[in-house]
Amino acid sequence: PRSDCIAAEELCLSDSACNATYRILENCALAKTHFSPLDHDSRVRCLNAELDLGNSSLLHCKCHRRMKRQEHCLRIFWTVHSSMTDGYFNLETSPYENPANEGHWKTDYNKLAALLSGKVCSQLAGDATNPCLKATHVCNLSKKCVRLRTDYASTCTKGAGSEDACDRRKCHRGLRNFFEKVPEDFTKRILFCPCQDELCGERRRKTIVPDCSFQYNSKPNCLLLLDSCLDDHICKSRLADFQQNCQPTDMSPDGCSQHDHAACLQAYMGMIGTPMTPNYVSNSSVEVSLWCTCESSGNQKEKCDQILGMFESNKCL
């Protein structure tokens, strides 16, 4: 039976045989983290250890996006599945539980939105032409939404205007906090508000404070962006989730191999606040991209284009 990886680890460590196998896998994962090339015997030992887990709950455990100790849970998952990361940009299985199996947030978004159309907020009558502005005002009526939005906005705008002065790591952490802890009724409406004009589009593009969270002084190569992502448990997990839920296919009318656009959008939101943070490319379209380029990729140009294409030309997304 599938279980939480933290509970599965505790169970495994209490059994001497499972404990010994798990320690081997920890060493295998550590070697990969330090990019130490494993010799043939070591690779065989690592693969055998993974196979030895057999039907252990560790082999089938998952994590939840909004759980406490999420990083610890993800570290356990990648320890057990370290052989899966052999393929470059080929993280086939998401460590996250299917969204359908997670408890959906019950919110009073509609009640708060109704306030905006009533006498209480009659001064905001102009919001009808700018759905992004309206979504922001509704967020302001929720204590949690406005607090976490203010937190990341203030962190991401510190040092604005001076060269590379913002603390990108703190900015990313604040963004992840917002998208993980605020109910999706609020976050989705703020990030995906439908725009008819450039003023609204610019507000939508600036939702994640791109000067700090998205743009660098110059565009790095997408392969470097991927390397920094695979070196981070959260980013690697979100990328695996994105690949699984946003996998495009020409065989399906909706362009989505999983046929679930809601899960794809949720996975896309999970990428925000990681080294591979995506964003809208302009204020006049809904096209998104990573802040990177595939110039000077040499013989890895195809891999680089594949990474960029998952965001720029993904029919599913």
PDB file of C-alpha atoms in Angstrom:
ATOM      1  CA  PRO A   1       0.000   0.000   0.000  1.00  0.00           C
ATOM      2  CA  ARG A   2       1.193   3.498  -0.847  1.00  0.00           C
ATOM      3  CA  SER A   3       2.210   5.544   2.163  1.00  0.00           C
ATOM      4  CA  ASP A   4       3.847   8.763   3.255  1.00  0.00           C
ATOM      5  CA  CYS A   5       7.647   8.386   2.737  1.00  0.00           C
ATOM      6  CA  ILE A   6       8.483   9.629   6.243  1.00  0.00           C
ATOM      7  CA  ALA A   7       6.282   6.936   7.842  1.00  0.00           C
ATOM      8  CA  ALA A   8       7.688   4.339   5.407  1.00  0.00           C
ATOM      9  CA  GLU A   9      11.271   5.284   6.338  1.00  0.00           C
ATOM     10  CA  GLU A  10      10.530   4.880  10.069  1.00  0.00           C
ATOM     11  CA  LEU A  11       9.054   1.447   9.392  1.00  0.00           C
ATOM     12  CA  CYS A  12      12.067   0.405   7.296  1.00  0.00           C
ATOM     13  CA  LEU A  13      14.646   1.582   9.851  1.00  0.00           C
ATOM     14  CA  SER A  14      13.005  -0.584  12.521  1.00  0.00           C
ATOM     15  CA  ASP A  15      13.698  -3.713  10.416  1.00  0.00           C
ATOM     16  CA  SER A  16      17.366  -4.789  10.275  1.00  0.00           C
ATOM     17  CA  ALA A  17      17.322  -6.148   6.688  1.00  0.00           C
ATOM     18  CA  CYS A  18      15.442  -3.128   5.288  1.00  0.00           C
ATOM     19  CA  ASN A  19      17.660  -0.781   7.309  1.00  0.00           C
ATOM     20  CA  ALA A  20      20.845  -2.269   5.788  1.00  0.00           C
ATOM     21  CA  THR A  21      19.439  -2.020   2.247  1.00  0.00           C
ATOM     22  CA  TYR A  22      18.314   1.571   2.820  1.00  0.00           C
ATOM     23  CA  ARG A  23      21.801   2.587   4.040  1.00  0.00           C
ATOM     24  CA  ILE A  24      23.286   1.264   0.779  1.00  0.00           C
ATOM     25  CA  LEU A  25      20.808   3.400  -1.194  1.00  0.00           C
ATOM     26  CA  GLU A  26      21.689   6.464   0.910  1.00  0.00           C
ATOM     27  CA  ASN A  27      25.338   6.055  -0.093  1.00  0.00           C
ATOM     28  CA  CYS A  28      24.314   5.639  -3.749  1.00  0.00           C
ATOM     29  CA  ALA A  29      22.238   8.840  -3.633  1.00  0.00           C
ATOM     30  CA  LEU A  30      25.068  10.700  -1.877  1.00  0.00           C
ATOM     31  CA  ALA A  31      27.539   9.693  -4.581  1.00  0.00           C
ATOM     32  CA  LYS A  32      25.175  11.029  -7.247  1.00  0.00           C
ATOM     33  CA  THR A  33      24.693  14.294  -5.361  1.00  0.00           C
ATOM     34  CA  HIS A  34      28.442  14.849  -5.427  1.00  0.00           C
ATOM     35  CA  PHE A  35      28.577  13.794  -9.094  1.00  0.00           C
ATOM     36  CA  SER A  36      31.004  10.987  -8.230  1.00  0.00           C
ATOM     37  CA  PRO A  37      31.045   8.505 -11.110  1.00  0.00           C
ATOM     38  CA  LEU A  38      30.097   5.061  -9.804  1.00  0.00           C
ATOM     39  CA  ASP A  39      32.147   2.099 -11.011  1.00  0.00           C
ATOM     40  CA  HIS A  40      30.384  -0.944 -12.456  1.00  0.00           C
ATOM     41  CA  ASP A  41      30.270  -2.887  -9.171  1.00  0.00           C
ATOM     42  CA  SER A  42      28.841   0.101  -7.287  1.00  0.00           C
ATOM     43  CA  ARG A  43      26.144   0.626  -9.913  1.00  0.00           C
ATOM     44  CA  VAL A  44      25.137  -3.049  -9.685  1.00  0.00           C
ATOM     45  CA  ARG A  45      25.090  -2.863  -5.868  1.00  0.00           C
ATOM     46  CA  CYS A  46      22.841   0.227  -5.982  1.00  0.00           C
ATOM     47  CA  LEU A  47      20.441  -1.333  -8.474  1.00  0.00           C
ATOM     48  CA  ASN A  48      20.263  -4.576  -6.476  1.00  0.00           C
ATOM     49  CA  ALA A  49      19.543  -2.646  -3.286  1.00  0.00           C
ATOM     50  CA  GLU A  50      16.628  -0.914  -4.999  1.00  0.00           C
ATOM     51  CA  LEU A  51      15.320  -4.271  -6.231  1.00  0.00           C
ATOM     52  CA  ASP A  52      15.772  -5.801  -2.752  1.00  0.00           C
ATOM     53  CA  LEU A  53      13.187  -3.396  -1.372  1.00  0.00           C
ATOM     54  CA  GLY A  54      10.663  -5.376  -3.420  1.00  0.00           C
ATOM     55  CA  ASN A  55       7.174  -4.679  -2.112  1.00  0.00           C
ATOM     56  CA  SER A  56       8.396  -2.495   0.748  1.00  0.00           C
ATOM     57  CA  SER A  57       6.201   0.531   1.432  1.00  0.00           C
ATOM     58  CA  LEU A  58       9.335   2.626   0.819  1.00  0.00           C
ATOM     59  CA  LEU A  59       9.328   1.690  -2.849  1.00  0.00           C
ATOM     60  CA  HIS A  60       5.758   2.898  -3.333  1.00  0.00           C
ATOM     61  CA  CYS A  61       5.657   5.875  -0.951  1.00  0.00           C
ATOM     62  CA  LYS A  62       4.714   9.398  -2.022  1.00  0.00           C
ATOM     63  CA  CYS A  63       4.778  12.940  -0.605  1.00  0.00           C
ATOM     64  CA  HIS A  64       2.158  15.690  -0.408  1.00  0.00           C
ATOM     65  CA  ARG A  65       2.637  19.203  -1.752  1.00  0.00           C
ATOM     66  CA  ARG A  66       1.406  20.890   1.403  1.00  0.00           C
ATOM     67  CA  MET A  67       2.859  18.533   4.011  1.00  0.00           C
ATOM     68  CA  LYS A  68       5.202  19.505   6.840  1.00  0.00           C
ATOM     69  CA  ARG A  69       8.789  18.266   6.433  1.00  0.00           C
ATOM     70  CA  GLN A  70       8.234  18.120   2.667  1.00  0.00           C
ATOM     71  CA  GLU A  71      11.954  18.352   1.876  1.00  0.00           C
ATOM     72  CA  HIS A  72      12.724  15.412   4.170  1.00  0.00           C
ATOM     73  CA  CYS A  73       9.995  13.346   2.496  1.00  0.00           C
ATOM     74  CA  LEU A  74      11.336  14.169  -0.980  1.00  0.00           C
ATOM     75  CA  ARG A  75      14.903  13.290   0.053  1.00  0.00           C
ATOM     76  CA  ILE A  76      13.665   9.825   1.080  1.00  0.00           C
ATOM     77  CA  PHE A  77      11.833   9.378  -2.244  1.00  0.00           C
ATOM     78  CA  TRP A  78      14.914  10.251  -4.327  1.00  0.00           C
ATOM     79  CA  THR A  79      17.124   8.052  -2.119  1.00  0.00           C
ATOM     80  CA  VAL A  80      14.940   5.054  -2.933  1.00  0.00           C
ATOM     81  CA  HIS A  81      14.592   5.998  -6.611  1.00  0.00           C
ATOM     82  CA  SER A  82      18.130   7.229  -7.247  1.00  0.00           C
ATOM     83  CA  SER A  83      18.543   5.022 -10.339  1.00  0.00           C
ATOM     84  CA  MET A  84      15.668   6.903 -12.000  1.00  0.00           C
ATOM     85  CA  THR A  85      17.794  10.016 -12.373  1.00  0.00           C
ATOM     86  CA  ASP A  86      20.274   8.308 -14.717  1.00  0.00           C
ATOM     87  CA  GLY A  87      18.418   9.631 -17.751  1.00  0.00           C
ATOM     88  CA  TYR A  88      19.091  13.293 -18.455  1.00  0.00           C
ATOM     89  CA  PHE A  89      15.824  15.238 -18.073  1.00  0.00           C
ATOM     90  CA  ASN A  90      13.874  12.010 -17.830  1.00  0.00           C
ATOM     91  CA  LEU A  91      12.197  12.027 -14.424  1.00  0.00           C
ATOM     92  CA  GLU A  92       9.282   9.781 -15.289  1.00  0.00           C
ATOM     93  CA  THR A  93       7.579   9.418 -11.909  1.00  0.00           C
ATOM     94  CA  SER A  94       6.361  12.270  -9.728  1.00  0.00           C
ATOM     95  CA  PRO A  95       7.098  11.924  -6.001  1.00  0.00           C
ATOM     96  CA  TYR A  96       3.812  13.689  -5.279  1.00  0.00           C
ATOM     97  CA  GLU A  97       0.510  12.041  -4.546  1.00  0.00           C
ATOM     98  CA  ASN A  98      -2.075  12.462  -7.304  1.00  0.00           C
ATOM     99  CA  PRO A  99      -3.970  15.768  -6.738  1.00  0.00           C
ATOM    100  CA  ALA A 100      -7.252  13.805  -6.836  1.00  0.00           C
ATOM    101  CA  ASN A 101      -6.087  11.896  -3.750  1.00  0.00           C
ATOM    102  CA  GLU A 102      -5.170  15.010  -1.807  1.00  0.00           C
ATOM    103  CA  GLY A 103      -7.729  16.909   0.248  1.00  0.00           C
ATOM    104  CA  HIS A 104      -8.897  19.933  -1.738  1.00  0.00           C
ATOM    105  CA  TRP A 105      -9.061  23.226   0.087  1.00  0.00           C
ATOM    106  CA  LYS A 106     -12.517  24.471   0.927  1.00  0.00           C
ATOM    107  CA  THR A 107     -12.469  28.244   0.680  1.00  0.00           C
ATOM    108  CA  ASP A 108     -14.843  31.132   0.922  1.00  0.00           C
ATOM    109  CA  TYR A 109     -13.507  32.652  -2.303  1.00  0.00           C
ATOM    110  CA  ASN A 110     -16.950  32.992  -3.894  1.00  0.00           C
ATOM    111  CA  LYS A 111     -18.345  34.676  -0.790  1.00  0.00           C
ATOM    112  CA  LEU A 112     -15.424  37.100  -0.770  1.00  0.00           C
ATOM    113  CA  ALA A 113     -15.809  37.711  -4.509  1.00  0.00           C
ATOM    114  CA  ALA A 114     -19.501  38.493  -3.944  1.00  0.00           C
ATOM    115  CA  LEU A 115     -18.448  41.266  -1.562  1.00  0.00           C
ATOM    116  CA  LEU A 116     -16.650  42.945  -4.437  1.00  0.00           C
ATOM    117  CA  SER A 117     -19.836  43.193  -6.479  1.00  0.00           C
ATOM    118  CA  GLY A 118     -21.894  44.452  -3.532  1.00  0.00           C
ATOM    119  CA  LYS A 119     -22.093  47.743  -1.698  1.00  0.00           C
ATOM    120  CA  VAL A 120     -19.206  46.814   0.599  1.00  0.00           C
ATOM    121  CA  CYS A 121     -16.718  47.366  -2.222  1.00  0.00           C
ATOM    122  CA  SER A 122     -18.681  49.501  -4.620  1.00  0.00           C
ATOM    123  CA  GLN A 123     -15.608  51.699  -5.112  1.00  0.00           C
ATOM    124  CA  LEU A 124     -13.994  48.817  -7.017  1.00  0.00           C
ATOM    125  CA  ALA A 125     -16.603  48.770  -9.757  1.00  0.00           C
ATOM    126  CA  GLY A 126     -13.892  49.268 -12.361  1.00  0.00           C
ATOM    127  CA  ASP A 127     -12.419  45.832 -11.593  1.00  0.00           C
ATOM    128  CA  ALA A 128     -14.645  44.209 -14.204  1.00  0.00           C
ATOM    129  CA  THR A 129     -12.248  45.337 -16.951  1.00  0.00           C
ATOM    130  CA  ASN A 130      -9.193  44.004 -15.098  1.00  0.00           C
ATOM    131  CA  PRO A 131      -9.757  40.463 -13.733  1.00  0.00           C
ATOM    132  CA  CYS A 132      -6.190  40.402 -12.362  1.00  0.00           C
ATOM    133  CA  LEU A 133      -6.864  43.480 -10.244  1.00  0.00           C
ATOM    134  CA  LYS A 134     -10.121  41.960  -9.002  1.00  0.00           C
ATOM    135  CA  ALA A 135      -8.357  38.698  -8.064  1.00  0.00           C
ATOM    136  CA  THR A 136      -5.817  40.740  -6.080  1.00  0.00           C
ATOM    137  CA  HIS A 137      -8.560  42.626  -4.236  1.00  0.00           C
ATOM    138  CA  VAL A 138     -10.264  39.346  -3.334  1.00  0.00           C
ATOM    139  CA  CYS A 139      -6.909  38.058  -2.031  1.00  0.00           C
ATOM    140  CA  ASN A 140      -6.712  41.175   0.158  1.00  0.00           C
ATOM    141  CA  LEU A 141      -9.940  40.109   1.885  1.00  0.00           C
ATOM    142  CA  SER A 142      -8.292  36.865   3.075  1.00  0.00           C
ATOM    143  CA  LYS A 143      -5.817  37.342   5.946  1.00  0.00           C
ATOM    144  CA  LYS A 144      -3.633  34.415   4.907  1.00  0.00           C
ATOM    145  CA  CYS A 145      -3.613  35.358   1.216  1.00  0.00           C
ATOM    146  CA  VAL A 146      -2.734  39.006   1.778  1.00  0.00           C
ATOM    147  CA  ARG A 147      -0.111  38.192   4.460  1.00  0.00           C
ATOM    148  CA  LEU A 148       1.801  35.647   2.350  1.00  0.00           C
ATOM    149  CA  ARG A 149       1.464  37.754  -0.799  1.00  0.00           C
ATOM    150  CA  THR A 150       2.832  40.809   1.042  1.00  0.00           C
ATOM    151  CA  ASP A 151       5.675  38.665   2.459  1.00  0.00           C
ATOM    152  CA  TYR A 152       6.994  37.523  -0.923  1.00  0.00           C
ATOM    153  CA  ALA A 153       6.360  40.885  -2.595  1.00  0.00           C
ATOM    154  CA  SER A 154       8.436  42.745   0.007  1.00  0.00           C
ATOM    155  CA  THR A 155      11.236  40.132  -0.100  1.00  0.00           C
ATOM    156  CA  CYS A 156      11.344  40.084  -3.899  1.00  0.00           C
ATOM    157  CA  THR A 157      11.419  43.882  -4.270  1.00  0.00           C
ATOM    158  CA  LYS A 158      14.250  44.558  -1.804  1.00  0.00           C
ATOM    159  CA  GLY A 159      17.206  45.991  -3.662  1.00  0.00           C
ATOM    160  CA  ALA A 160      15.150  46.503  -6.844  1.00  0.00           C
ATOM    161  CA  GLY A 161      16.951  48.720  -9.316  1.00  0.00           C
ATOM    162  CA  SER A 162      20.495  47.806  -8.256  1.00  0.00           C
ATOM    163  CA  GLU A 163      22.370  45.102 -10.142  1.00  0.00           C
ATOM    164  CA  ASP A 164      21.480  41.592  -8.923  1.00  0.00           C
ATOM    165  CA  ALA A 165      20.841  42.920  -5.399  1.00  0.00           C
ATOM    166  CA  CYS A 166      17.644  41.023  -4.597  1.00  0.00           C
ATOM    167  CA  ASP A 167      17.938  37.817  -2.563  1.00  0.00           C
ATOM    168  CA  ARG A 168      16.654  35.380  -5.172  1.00  0.00           C
ATOM    169  CA  ARG A 169      16.740  32.397  -2.812  1.00  0.00           C
ATOM    170  CA  LYS A 170      14.559  34.156  -0.223  1.00  0.00           C
ATOM    171  CA  CYS A 171      12.281  35.461  -2.971  1.00  0.00           C
ATOM    172  CA  HIS A 172      11.810  31.914  -4.308  1.00  0.00           C
ATOM    173  CA  ARG A 173      11.094  30.596  -0.822  1.00  0.00           C
ATOM    174  CA  GLY A 174       8.451  33.294  -0.314  1.00  0.00           C
ATOM    175  CA  LEU A 175       6.805  32.423  -3.641  1.00  0.00           C
ATOM    176  CA  ARG A 176       6.725  28.717  -2.789  1.00  0.00           C
ATOM    177  CA  ASN A 177       5.163  29.558   0.573  1.00  0.00           C
ATOM    178  CA  PHE A 178       2.451  31.580  -1.135  1.00  0.00           C
ATOM    179  CA  PHE A 179       1.579  28.939  -3.741  1.00  0.00           C
ATOM    180  CA  GLU A 180       1.752  26.062  -1.236  1.00  0.00           C
ATOM    181  CA  LYS A 181      -0.069  27.573   1.735  1.00  0.00           C
ATOM    182  CA  VAL A 182      -2.750  29.770   0.172  1.00  0.00           C
ATOM    183  CA  PRO A 183      -5.807  27.893  -1.176  1.00  0.00           C
ATOM    184  CA  GLU A 184      -5.684  27.396  -4.944  1.00  0.00           C
ATOM    185  CA  ASP A 185      -8.953  29.275  -5.416  1.00  0.00           C
ATOM    186  CA  PHE A 186      -6.924  32.421  -4.734  1.00  0.00           C
ATOM    187  CA  THR A 187      -3.550  31.563  -6.280  1.00  0.00           C
ATOM    188  CA  LYS A 188      -4.932  30.232  -9.581  1.00  0.00           C
ATOM    189  CA  ARG A 189      -7.127  33.292 -10.086  1.00  0.00           C
ATOM    190  CA  ILE A 190      -4.195  35.636  -9.472  1.00  0.00           C
ATOM    191  CA  LEU A 191      -1.783  33.747 -11.751  1.00  0.00           C
ATOM    192  CA  PHE A 192      -4.165  32.737 -14.556  1.00  0.00           C
ATOM    193  CA  CYS A 193      -6.566  35.709 -14.657  1.00  0.00           C
ATOM    194  CA  PRO A 194      -7.938  36.205 -18.217  1.00  0.00           C
ATOM    195  CA  CYS A 195      -6.822  39.512 -19.747  1.00  0.00           C
ATOM    196  CA  GLN A 196      -8.184  41.529 -22.647  1.00  0.00           C
ATOM    197  CA  ASP A 197      -5.672  44.391 -22.556  1.00  0.00           C
ATOM    198  CA  GLU A 198      -1.964  44.973 -21.935  1.00  0.00           C
ATOM    199  CA  LEU A 199      -2.475  46.734 -18.599  1.00  0.00           C
ATOM    200  CA  CYS A 200      -4.083  43.608 -17.181  1.00  0.00           C
ATOM    201  CA  GLY A 201      -1.473  41.415 -18.907  1.00  0.00           C
ATOM    202  CA  GLU A 202       1.366  43.383 -17.345  1.00  0.00           C
ATOM    203  CA  ARG A 203      -0.152  42.974 -13.885  1.00  0.00           C
ATOM    204  CA  ARG A 204      -0.396  39.217 -14.509  1.00  0.00           C
ATOM    205  CA  ARG A 205       3.202  39.035 -15.763  1.00  0.00           C
ATOM    206  CA  LYS A 206       4.425  40.866 -12.654  1.00  0.00           C
ATOM    207  CA  THR A 207       2.539  38.557 -10.248  1.00  0.00           C
ATOM    208  CA  ILE A 208       5.776  36.757  -9.324  1.00  0.00           C
ATOM    209  CA  VAL A 209       7.991  39.908  -9.334  1.00  0.00           C
ATOM    210  CA  PRO A 210      10.033  38.786 -12.370  1.00  0.00           C
ATOM    211  CA  ASP A 211      12.944  41.224 -11.833  1.00  0.00           C
ATOM    212  CA  CYS A 212      13.980  39.123  -8.851  1.00  0.00           C
ATOM    213  CA  SER A 213      12.425  35.655  -9.222  1.00  0.00           C
ATOM    214  CA  PHE A 214      12.689  35.148 -12.983  1.00  0.00           C
ATOM    215  CA  GLN A 215      15.137  37.391 -14.841  1.00  0.00           C
ATOM    216  CA  TYR A 216      18.920  37.444 -14.493  1.00  0.00           C
ATOM    217  CA  ASN A 217      21.183  40.088 -16.028  1.00  0.00           C
ATOM    218  CA  SER A 218      21.784  37.718 -18.930  1.00  0.00           C
ATOM    219  CA  LYS A 219      20.065  34.501 -19.960  1.00  0.00           C
ATOM    220  CA  PRO A 220      21.928  31.383 -18.805  1.00  0.00           C
ATOM    221  CA  ASN A 221      21.963  28.204 -20.879  1.00  0.00           C
ATOM    222  CA  CYS A 222      18.918  26.032 -20.134  1.00  0.00           C
ATOM    223  CA  LEU A 223      21.196  23.047 -19.422  1.00  0.00           C
ATOM    224  CA  LEU A 224      22.815  24.985 -16.552  1.00  0.00           C
ATOM    225  CA  LEU A 225      19.353  25.809 -15.243  1.00  0.00           C
ATOM    226  CA  LEU A 226      18.475  22.109 -15.382  1.00  0.00           C
ATOM    227  CA  ASP A 227      21.674  21.121 -13.548  1.00  0.00           C
ATOM    228  CA  SER A 228      20.905  23.496 -10.677  1.00  0.00           C
ATOM    229  CA  CYS A 229      17.349  22.103 -10.568  1.00  0.00           C
ATOM    230  CA  LEU A 230      18.426  18.445 -10.423  1.00  0.00           C
ATOM    231  CA  ASP A 231      20.737  19.369  -7.549  1.00  0.00           C
ATOM    232  CA  ASP A 232      17.772  20.548  -5.456  1.00  0.00           C
ATOM    233  CA  HIS A 233      15.253  18.038  -4.045  1.00  0.00           C
ATOM    234  CA  ILE A 234      12.284  20.398  -4.309  1.00  0.00           C
ATOM    235  CA  CYS A 235      13.048  21.610  -7.846  1.00  0.00           C
ATOM    236  CA  LYS A 236      13.788  18.072  -9.087  1.00  0.00           C
ATOM    237  CA  SER A 237      10.491  16.874  -7.586  1.00  0.00           C
ATOM    238  CA  ARG A 238       8.475  19.719  -9.093  1.00  0.00           C
ATOM    239  CA  LEU A 239      10.103  19.091 -12.475  1.00  0.00           C
ATOM    240  CA  ALA A 240       9.222  15.380 -12.279  1.00  0.00           C
ATOM    241  CA  ASP A 241       5.651  16.358 -11.384  1.00  0.00           C
ATOM    242  CA  PHE A 242       5.541  18.832 -14.288  1.00  0.00           C
ATOM    243  CA  GLN A 243       6.880  16.253 -16.744  1.00  0.00           C
ATOM    244  CA  GLN A 244       4.331  13.676 -15.632  1.00  0.00           C
ATOM    245  CA  ASN A 245       1.279  15.942 -15.632  1.00  0.00           C
ATOM    246  CA  CYS A 246       2.128  18.213 -18.576  1.00  0.00           C
ATOM    247  CA  GLN A 247       3.516  15.583 -20.965  1.00  0.00           C
ATOM    248  CA  PRO A 248       2.311  16.638 -24.440  1.00  0.00           C
ATOM    249  CA  THR A 249       1.199  14.135 -27.056  1.00  0.00           C
ATOM    250  CA  ASP A 250      -0.036  14.391 -30.648  1.00  0.00           C
ATOM    251  CA  MET A 251      -2.095  11.219 -30.155  1.00  0.00           C
ATOM    252  CA  SER A 252      -4.664  12.980 -27.949  1.00  0.00           C
ATOM    253  CA  PRO A 253      -7.200  15.648 -29.067  1.00  0.00           C
ATOM    254  CA  ASP A 254      -6.443  17.763 -25.980  1.00  0.00           C
ATOM    255  CA  GLY A 255      -2.673  17.464 -26.530  1.00  0.00           C
ATOM    256  CA  CYS A 256      -2.249  16.034 -23.011  1.00  0.00           C
ATOM    257  CA  SER A 257      -1.093  12.478 -22.284  1.00  0.00           C
ATOM    258  CA  GLN A 258      -2.734  12.561 -18.823  1.00  0.00           C
ATOM    259  CA  HIS A 259      -5.906  14.337 -20.083  1.00  0.00           C
ATOM    260  CA  ASP A 260      -5.901  16.499 -16.958  1.00  0.00           C
ATOM    261  CA  HIS A 261      -5.284  20.204 -17.552  1.00  0.00           C
ATOM    262  CA  ALA A 262      -6.000  21.107 -13.906  1.00  0.00           C
ATOM    263  CA  ALA A 263      -3.183  18.801 -12.747  1.00  0.00           C
ATOM    264  CA  CYS A 264      -0.895  20.317 -15.389  1.00  0.00           C
ATOM    265  CA  LEU A 265      -1.632  23.867 -14.200  1.00  0.00           C
ATOM    266  CA  GLN A 266      -1.005  22.811 -10.610  1.00  0.00           C
ATOM    267  CA  ALA A 267       2.321  21.251 -11.643  1.00  0.00           C
ATOM    268  CA  TYR A 268       3.219  24.448 -13.545  1.00  0.00           C
ATOM    269  CA  MET A 269       2.503  26.506 -10.413  1.00  0.00           C
ATOM    270  CA  GLY A 270       4.791  24.146  -8.488  1.00  0.00           C
ATOM    271  CA  MET A 271       7.734  25.220 -10.670  1.00  0.00           C
ATOM    272  CA  ILE A 272       7.395  28.843  -9.474  1.00  0.00           C
ATOM    273  CA  GLY A 273       9.908  29.538  -6.729  1.00  0.00           C
ATOM    274  CA  THR A 274      12.460  27.005  -8.007  1.00  0.00           C
ATOM    275  CA  PRO A 275      15.663  27.564 -10.051  1.00  0.00           C
ATOM    276  CA  MET A 276      13.489  26.741 -13.116  1.00  0.00           C
ATOM    277  CA  THR A 277      10.827  29.377 -12.392  1.00  0.00           C
ATOM    278  CA  PRO A 278       8.703  30.059 -15.516  1.00  0.00           C
ATOM    279  CA  ASN A 279       6.719  33.222 -16.334  1.00  0.00           C
ATOM    280  CA  TYR A 280       4.717  35.004 -19.029  1.00  0.00           C
ATOM    281  CA  VAL A 281       7.027  36.355 -21.717  1.00  0.00           C
ATOM    282  CA  SER A 282       5.070  39.546 -22.394  1.00  0.00           C
ATOM    283  CA  ASN A 283       2.038  41.581 -21.327  1.00  0.00           C
ATOM    284  CA  SER A 284       0.142  40.850 -24.530  1.00  0.00           C
ATOM    285  CA  SER A 285      -0.032  37.049 -24.651  1.00  0.00           C
ATOM    286  CA  VAL A 286      -0.375  33.935 -22.487  1.00  0.00           C
ATOM    287  CA  GLU A 287       2.891  32.448 -23.778  1.00  0.00           C
ATOM    288  CA  VAL A 288       5.242  31.305 -21.020  1.00  0.00           C
ATOM    289  CA  SER A 289       8.920  30.402 -20.956  1.00  0.00           C
ATOM    290  CA  LEU A 290      11.953  29.804 -18.781  1.00  0.00           C
ATOM    291  CA  TRP A 291      14.559  32.569 -18.541  1.00  0.00           C
ATOM    292  CA  CYS A 292      17.251  30.724 -20.488  1.00  0.00           C
ATOM    293  CA  THR A 293      18.628  30.170 -23.967  1.00  0.00           C
ATOM    294  CA  CYS A 294      19.841  27.207 -26.019  1.00  0.00           C
ATOM    295  CA  GLU A 295      22.572  29.142 -27.833  1.00  0.00           C
ATOM    296  CA  SER A 296      26.041  27.608 -27.490  1.00  0.00           C
ATOM    297  CA  SER A 297      24.660  24.207 -26.440  1.00  0.00           C
ATOM    298  CA  GLY A 298      26.996  22.320 -28.776  1.00  0.00           C
ATOM    299  CA  ASN A 299      26.067  18.667 -29.257  1.00  0.00           C
ATOM    300  CA  GLN A 300      23.450  18.944 -26.482  1.00  0.00           C
ATOM    301  CA  LYS A 301      21.289  21.381 -28.446  1.00  0.00           C
ATOM    302  CA  GLU A 302      18.506  18.802 -28.858  1.00  0.00           C
ATOM    303  CA  LYS A 303      18.301  18.191 -25.095  1.00  0.00           C
ATOM    304  CA  CYS A 304      18.319  21.915 -24.456  1.00  0.00           C
ATOM    305  CA  ASP A 305      15.502  22.517 -26.959  1.00  0.00           C
ATOM    306  CA  GLN A 306      13.510  19.758 -25.273  1.00  0.00           C
ATOM    307  CA  ILE A 307      13.756  21.519 -21.899  1.00  0.00           C
ATOM    308  CA  LEU A 308      12.739  24.898 -23.312  1.00  0.00           C
ATOM    309  CA  GLY A 309      10.013  23.303 -25.456  1.00  0.00           C
ATOM    310  CA  MET A 310       8.301  21.810 -22.389  1.00  0.00           C
ATOM    311  CA  PHE A 311       7.342  25.391 -21.515  1.00  0.00           C
ATOM    312  CA  GLU A 312       7.376  27.343 -24.802  1.00  0.00           C
ATOM    313  CA  SER A 313       5.567  24.984 -27.160  1.00  0.00           C
ATOM    314  CA  ASN A 314       3.741  22.547 -24.892  1.00  0.00           C
ATOM    315  CA  LYS A 315       0.209  21.902 -26.213  1.00  0.00           C
ATOM    316  CA  CYS A 316      -0.802  20.349 -22.906  1.00  0.00           C
ATOM    317  CA  LEU A 317       0.256  23.408 -20.908  1.00  0.00           C
TER     318      LEU A 317
END
